[in-house]
GROMACS .gro file of C-alpha atoms in nm:
model
  259
    1MET     CA    1  -1.002   1.109   2.351
    2THR     CA    2  -0.722   1.108   2.598
    3ASN     CA    3  -0.700   0.721   2.626
    4LYS     CA    4  -0.790   0.649   2.266
    5ASN     CA    5  -0.554   0.589   1.978
    6VAL     CA    6  -0.552   0.541   1.607
    7ILE     CA    7  -0.361   0.240   1.479
    8PHE     CA    8  -0.274   0.195   1.113
    9PHE     CA    9  -0.214  -0.164   0.948
   10ASP     CA   10  -0.012  -0.249   0.645
   11ILE     CA   11  -0.163  -0.543   0.479
   12ASP     CA   12   0.053  -0.774   0.295
   13GLY     CA   13   0.313  -0.917   0.563
   14THR     CA   14   0.164  -0.763   0.866
   15LEU     CA   15  -0.218  -0.822   0.846
   16LEU     CA   16  -0.203  -1.108   0.624
   17ASN     CA   17   0.055  -1.377   0.629
   18GLY     CA   18   0.224  -1.529   0.338
   19GLU     CA   19  -0.060  -1.704   0.231
   20LYS     CA   20  -0.280  -1.394   0.225
   21LYS     CA   21  -0.460  -1.527   0.542
   22LEU     CA   22  -0.573  -1.344   0.828
   23PRO     CA   23  -0.447  -1.494   1.157
   24THR     CA   24  -0.723  -1.563   1.419
   25SER     CA   25  -0.542  -1.384   1.657
   26THR     CA   26  -0.498  -1.058   1.456
   27LYS     CA   27  -0.862  -1.069   1.367
   28GLU     CA   28  -0.963  -1.111   1.726
   29SER     CA   29  -0.706  -0.824   1.850
   30ILE     CA   30  -0.862  -0.571   1.573
   31PHE     CA   31  -1.208  -0.601   1.723
   32LYS     CA   32  -1.058  -0.607   2.087
   33LEU     CA   33  -0.901  -0.248   1.981
   34LYS     CA   34  -1.225  -0.128   1.836
   35GLU     CA   35  -1.391  -0.252   2.148
   36LEU     CA   36  -1.182  -0.069   2.383
   37GLY     CA   37  -1.283   0.278   2.143
   38HIS     CA   38  -0.961   0.277   1.941
   39GLU     CA   39  -0.950   0.370   1.580
   40VAL     CA   40  -0.820   0.102   1.308
   41ALA     CA   41  -0.701   0.220   1.001
   42ILE     CA   42  -0.529   0.042   0.704
   43ALA     CA   43  -0.214   0.206   0.517
   44THR     CA   44  -0.129  -0.004   0.228
   45GLY     CA   45   0.036   0.002  -0.109
   46ARG     CA   46  -0.265  -0.165  -0.264
   47ALA     CA   47  -0.573   0.001  -0.449
   48PRO     CA   48  -0.889   0.044  -0.278
   49PHE     CA   49  -1.037  -0.266  -0.488
   50MET     CA   50  -0.771  -0.486  -0.380
   51PHE     CA   51  -0.876  -0.506  -0.004
   52GLU     CA   52  -1.260  -0.444  -0.005
   53ASP     CA   53  -1.318  -0.816   0.117
   54LEU     CA   54  -1.074  -0.714   0.426
   55ARG     CA   55  -1.203  -0.418   0.506
   56LYS     CA   56  -1.550  -0.546   0.521
   57GLU     CA   57  -1.440  -0.873   0.731
   58LEU     CA   58  -1.276  -0.617   0.983
   59GLU     CA   59  -1.509  -0.366   0.918
   60ILE     CA   60  -1.286  -0.073   0.855
   61ASP     CA   61  -1.389   0.220   0.681
   62THR     CA   62  -1.058   0.444   0.709
   63PHE     CA   63  -0.781   0.369   0.488
   64VAL     CA   64  -0.440   0.492   0.341
   65SER     CA   65  -0.433   0.316  -0.018
   66TYR     CA   66  -0.194   0.332  -0.311
   67ASN     CA   67   0.125   0.406  -0.060
   68GLY     CA   68  -0.069   0.743   0.062
   69GLN     CA   69  -0.199   0.862  -0.281
   70TYR     CA   70  -0.584   0.785  -0.201
   71VAL     CA   71  -0.713   0.839   0.160
   72VAL     CA   72  -1.052   0.791   0.298
   73VAL     CA   73  -1.194   0.835   0.619
   74LYS     CA   74  -1.497   0.728   0.752
   75GLY     CA   75  -1.600   0.640   0.407
   76GLU     CA   76  -1.514   0.956   0.261
   77LEU     CA   77  -1.240   1.054   0.024
   78VAL     CA   78  -1.013   1.324   0.195
   79TYR     CA   79  -0.733   1.326  -0.010
   80ALA     CA   80  -0.591   1.233  -0.327
   81ASN     CA   81  -0.278   1.262  -0.504
   82PRO     CA   82  -0.281   1.149  -0.885
   83LEU     CA   83   0.035   1.080  -1.086
   84HIS     CA   84   0.140   1.345  -1.367
   85ILE     CA   85  -0.010   1.204  -1.677
   86PRO     CA   86   0.197   1.358  -1.961
   87SER     CA   87   0.512   1.203  -1.757
   88LEU     CA   88   0.351   0.881  -1.726
   89GLN     CA   89   0.255   0.867  -2.092
   90LYS     CA   90   0.616   0.905  -2.195
   91LEU     CA   91   0.735   0.647  -1.922
   92ALA     CA   92   0.482   0.386  -2.071
   93GLU     CA   93   0.588   0.465  -2.421
   94LYS     CA   94   0.966   0.404  -2.316
   95ALA     CA   95   0.850   0.092  -2.127
   96LEU     CA   96   0.668  -0.080  -2.429
   97GLU     CA   97   1.010  -0.024  -2.646
   98ASN     CA   98   1.194  -0.184  -2.392
   99ASN     CA   99   0.934  -0.459  -2.336
  100HIS     CA  100   0.862  -0.360  -1.999
  101PRO     CA  101   0.488  -0.365  -1.939
  102VAL     CA  102   0.298  -0.103  -1.734
  103VAL     CA  103  -0.015  -0.127  -1.572
  104PHE     CA  104  -0.239   0.190  -1.512
  105MET     CA  105  -0.433   0.234  -1.186
  106ASP     CA  106  -0.735   0.426  -1.033
  107HIS     CA  107  -0.959   0.402  -0.767
  108GLU     CA  108  -1.143   0.153  -0.912
  109ASP     CA  109  -0.974  -0.063  -1.190
  110MET     CA  110  -0.647  -0.149  -1.351
  111ARG     CA  111  -0.537  -0.173  -1.711
  112ALA     CA  112  -0.249  -0.301  -1.871
  113THR     CA  113  -0.020  -0.156  -2.192
  114VAL     CA  114  -0.005  -0.525  -2.313
  115PRO     CA  115  -0.231  -0.799  -2.336
  116GLU     CA  116  -0.058  -1.066  -2.155
  117HIS     CA  117   0.302  -1.073  -1.987
  118ASN     CA  118   0.466  -1.340  -1.772
  119TYR     CA  119   0.605  -1.077  -1.546
  120ILE     CA  120   0.256  -0.909  -1.458
  121ASN     CA  121   0.082  -1.278  -1.416
  122GLU     CA  122   0.388  -1.357  -1.178
  123SER     CA  123   0.371  -1.045  -0.957
  124LEU     CA  124  -0.006  -1.010  -0.923
  125ALA     CA  125  -0.028  -1.383  -0.824
  126SER     CA  126   0.165  -1.349  -0.541
  127LEU     CA  127  -0.106  -1.120  -0.388
  128LYS     CA  128  -0.350  -1.374  -0.441
  129LEU     CA  129  -0.588  -1.160  -0.617
  130ASP     CA  130  -0.883  -1.270  -0.821
  131HIS     CA  131  -0.877  -0.963  -1.013
  132PHE     CA  132  -0.635  -0.913  -1.314
  133PRO     CA  133  -0.576  -0.609  -1.535
  134THR     CA  134  -0.757  -0.598  -1.907
  135HIS     CA  135  -0.593  -0.471  -2.203
  136ASP     CA  136  -0.635  -0.094  -2.225
  137PRO     CA  137  -0.283   0.115  -2.328
  138HIS     CA  138  -0.499   0.435  -2.315
  139TYR     CA  139  -0.645   0.421  -1.973
  140TYR     CA  140  -0.472   0.696  -1.846
  141LYS     CA  141  -0.673   0.932  -2.097
  142GLY     CA  142  -0.934   1.157  -1.902
  143ARG     CA  143  -0.898   0.991  -1.553
  144ASP     CA  144  -0.694   1.051  -1.211
  145LEU     CA  145  -0.450   0.779  -1.184
  146TYR     CA  146  -0.292   0.702  -0.819
  147GLN     CA  147  -0.032   0.443  -0.889
  148SER     CA  148   0.075   0.247  -1.190
  149LEU     CA  149   0.326  -0.080  -1.208
  150LEU     CA  150   0.619  -0.120  -1.409
  151PHE     CA  151   0.743  -0.483  -1.491
  152CYS     CA  152   1.096  -0.512  -1.512
  153GLU     CA  153   1.370  -0.713  -1.362
  154GLU     CA  154   1.562  -0.596  -1.079
  155GLY     CA  155   1.792  -0.305  -1.145
  156ASN     CA  156   1.603  -0.202  -1.498
  157GLU     CA  157   1.410   0.029  -1.318
  158VAL     CA  158   1.700   0.261  -1.278
  159GLN     CA  159   1.694   0.410  -1.620
  160TYR     CA  160   1.323   0.522  -1.532
  161GLU     CA  161   1.434   0.671  -1.226
  162GLN     CA  162   1.724   0.879  -1.363
  163GLU     CA  163   1.478   1.000  -1.662
  164PHE     CA  164   1.108   1.052  -1.501
  165THR     CA  165   1.193   1.267  -1.186
  166ASP     CA  166   0.844   1.330  -1.127
  167PHE     CA  167   0.798   0.976  -0.977
  168ASP     CA  168   0.927   0.769  -0.707
  169PHE     CA  169   1.003   0.405  -0.777
  170ILE     CA  170   0.952   0.127  -0.509
  171ARG     CA  171   1.018  -0.226  -0.564
  172TRP     CA  172   0.785  -0.463  -0.385
  173HIS     CA  173   0.857  -0.791  -0.614
  174PRO     CA  174   1.148  -0.919  -0.818
  175TYR     CA  175   0.948  -0.838  -1.172
  176SER     CA  176   0.758  -0.532  -1.030
  177VAL     CA  177   0.803  -0.163  -0.909
  178ASP     CA  178   0.534   0.071  -0.780
  179ILE     CA  179   0.523   0.449  -0.967
  180LEU     CA  180   0.420   0.711  -0.733
  181PRO     CA  181   0.387   1.067  -0.727
  182LYS     CA  182   0.718   1.203  -0.616
  183GLY     CA  183   0.745   1.251  -0.233
  184GLY     CA  184   0.448   1.037  -0.196
  185SER     CA  185   0.431   0.811   0.103
  186LYS     CA  186   0.187   0.652   0.362
  187ALA     CA  187   0.331   0.874   0.590
  188ILE     CA  188   0.175   1.169   0.435
  189GLY     CA  189  -0.132   0.984   0.384
  190ILE     CA  190  -0.150   0.897   0.777
  191GLU     CA  191  -0.102   1.262   0.863
  192LYS     CA  192  -0.389   1.387   0.646
  193ALA     CA  193  -0.608   1.098   0.810
  194ALA     CA  194  -0.496   1.171   1.146
  195GLU     CA  195  -0.543   1.527   1.134
  196ILE     CA  196  -0.897   1.487   1.018
  197LEU     CA  197  -0.980   1.222   1.293
  198GLY     CA  198  -0.812   1.429   1.574
  199TYR     CA  199  -0.539   1.229   1.672
  200PRO     CA  200  -0.229   1.423   1.762
  201GLU     CA  201   0.120   1.263   1.681
  202GLU     CA  202   0.162   1.076   2.044
  203LYS     CA  203  -0.191   0.869   1.976
  204ARG     CA  204  -0.073   0.735   1.642
  205TYR     CA  205   0.063   0.391   1.599
  206ALA     CA  206   0.168   0.202   1.260
  207PHE     CA  207   0.282  -0.153   1.201
  208GLY     CA  208   0.428  -0.251   0.885
  209ASP     CA  209   0.711  -0.510   0.721
  210GLY     CA  210   0.782  -0.357   0.366
  211LEU     CA  211   1.015  -0.130   0.189
  212ASN     CA  212   0.706   0.092   0.126
  213ASP     CA  213   0.687   0.117   0.486
  214ILE     CA  214   1.009   0.262   0.604
  215GLU     CA  215   0.915   0.649   0.570
  216MET     CA  216   0.565   0.543   0.775
  217LEU     CA  217   0.759   0.361   1.054
  218SER     CA  218   1.038   0.633   1.061
  219THR     CA  219   0.761   0.923   1.070
  220VAL     CA  220   0.479   0.769   1.288
  221LYS     CA  221   0.583   0.846   1.663
  222ASN     CA  222   0.473   0.484   1.780
  223SER     CA  223   0.602   0.243   1.503
  224VAL     CA  224   0.623  -0.111   1.489
  225ALA     CA  225   0.824  -0.350   1.253
  226MET     CA  226   0.716  -0.715   1.210
  227GLY     CA  227   0.937  -0.979   1.275
  228ASN     CA  228   0.934  -1.077   0.916
  229ALA     CA  229   1.040  -0.759   0.783
  230GLU     CA  230   1.385  -0.695   0.649
  231ASP     CA  231   1.672  -0.548   0.891
  232ILE     CA  232   1.621  -0.183   0.686
  233VAL     CA  233   1.275  -0.167   0.776
  234LYS     CA  234   1.319  -0.297   1.117
  235SER     CA  235   1.573  -0.012   1.181
  236ALA     CA  236   1.317   0.243   1.062
  237ALA     CA  237   1.066   0.147   1.365
  238GLN     CA  238   1.049   0.204   1.715
  239HIS     CA  239   0.965  -0.125   1.836
  240ILE     CA  240   0.998  -0.467   1.663
  241THR     CA  241   0.708  -0.758   1.709
  242LYS     CA  242   0.681  -1.111   1.619
  243SER     CA  243   0.627  -1.216   1.265
  244VAL     CA  244   0.311  -1.217   1.131
  245GLU     CA  245   0.293  -1.619   1.139
  246SER     CA  246   0.388  -1.589   1.515
  247ASN     CA  247   0.081  -1.383   1.622
  248GLY     CA  248   0.290  -1.052   1.539
  249ILE     CA  249   0.016  -0.839   1.564
  250HIS     CA  250  -0.158  -0.960   1.918
  251HIS     CA  251   0.198  -0.965   2.052
  252GLY     CA  252   0.265  -0.621   1.929
  253LEU     CA  253  -0.045  -0.488   2.057
  254LYS     CA  254   0.008  -0.625   2.417
  255MET     CA  255   0.362  -0.478   2.407
  256LEU     CA  256   0.255  -0.150   2.358
  257GLY     CA  257  -0.030  -0.163   2.609
  258LEU     CA  258  -0.277  -0.117   2.359
  259LEU     CA  259  -0.468  -0.455   2.446
   0.00000   0.00000   0.00000
């Protein structure tokens, strides 16, 4: 394994461009990495069911999903960190009083506390998904949930952050915030996966662009921020590549000597 590495890629804004398309150069680079014997994995805030087609297209069976809360290695679940359900129930009840919908998410599906809401539609439509949540305000009962979504305007999440200290809140859209177990992150998920795969720290690489990538980029020894990332994200990384629209994955891999 001396010359082999594991490379974790974020999806939105990293593998996929603003139109949620996979650039040809990125796809070719992924398969070239595998041809050279490297391990290719995904590290995303998305649910597993939100990128199944991408995994099939790129032939990837190792992934860190839900920002590190649900980790699969070689097709097998190796780590799960569910949300604290009693606290989540209280949060959802308060959110309903404030006309802030919540979407509950497990590894297979997602359900909303309200039948319909513009914030849900607009936020999830930005991901170019075919799958939208149906209405089930009690979906939290009797199952493990690894992430939830709170839908509110920027700044309104502060009241929840102050009251619900079991959770971390990470905004990913003007109308939507991820709800995660406190302290959960892609960095922890990557650590779990890389240990099982047998790659030491110096053989681990990560590419990302979002606010939820900051801990990953500041923790993984060989980290790369996309050129389209915000400055605060770039400052967390060891390296900066071009934007996803400018063949940033290919450029970054060449820069690192992986291709």
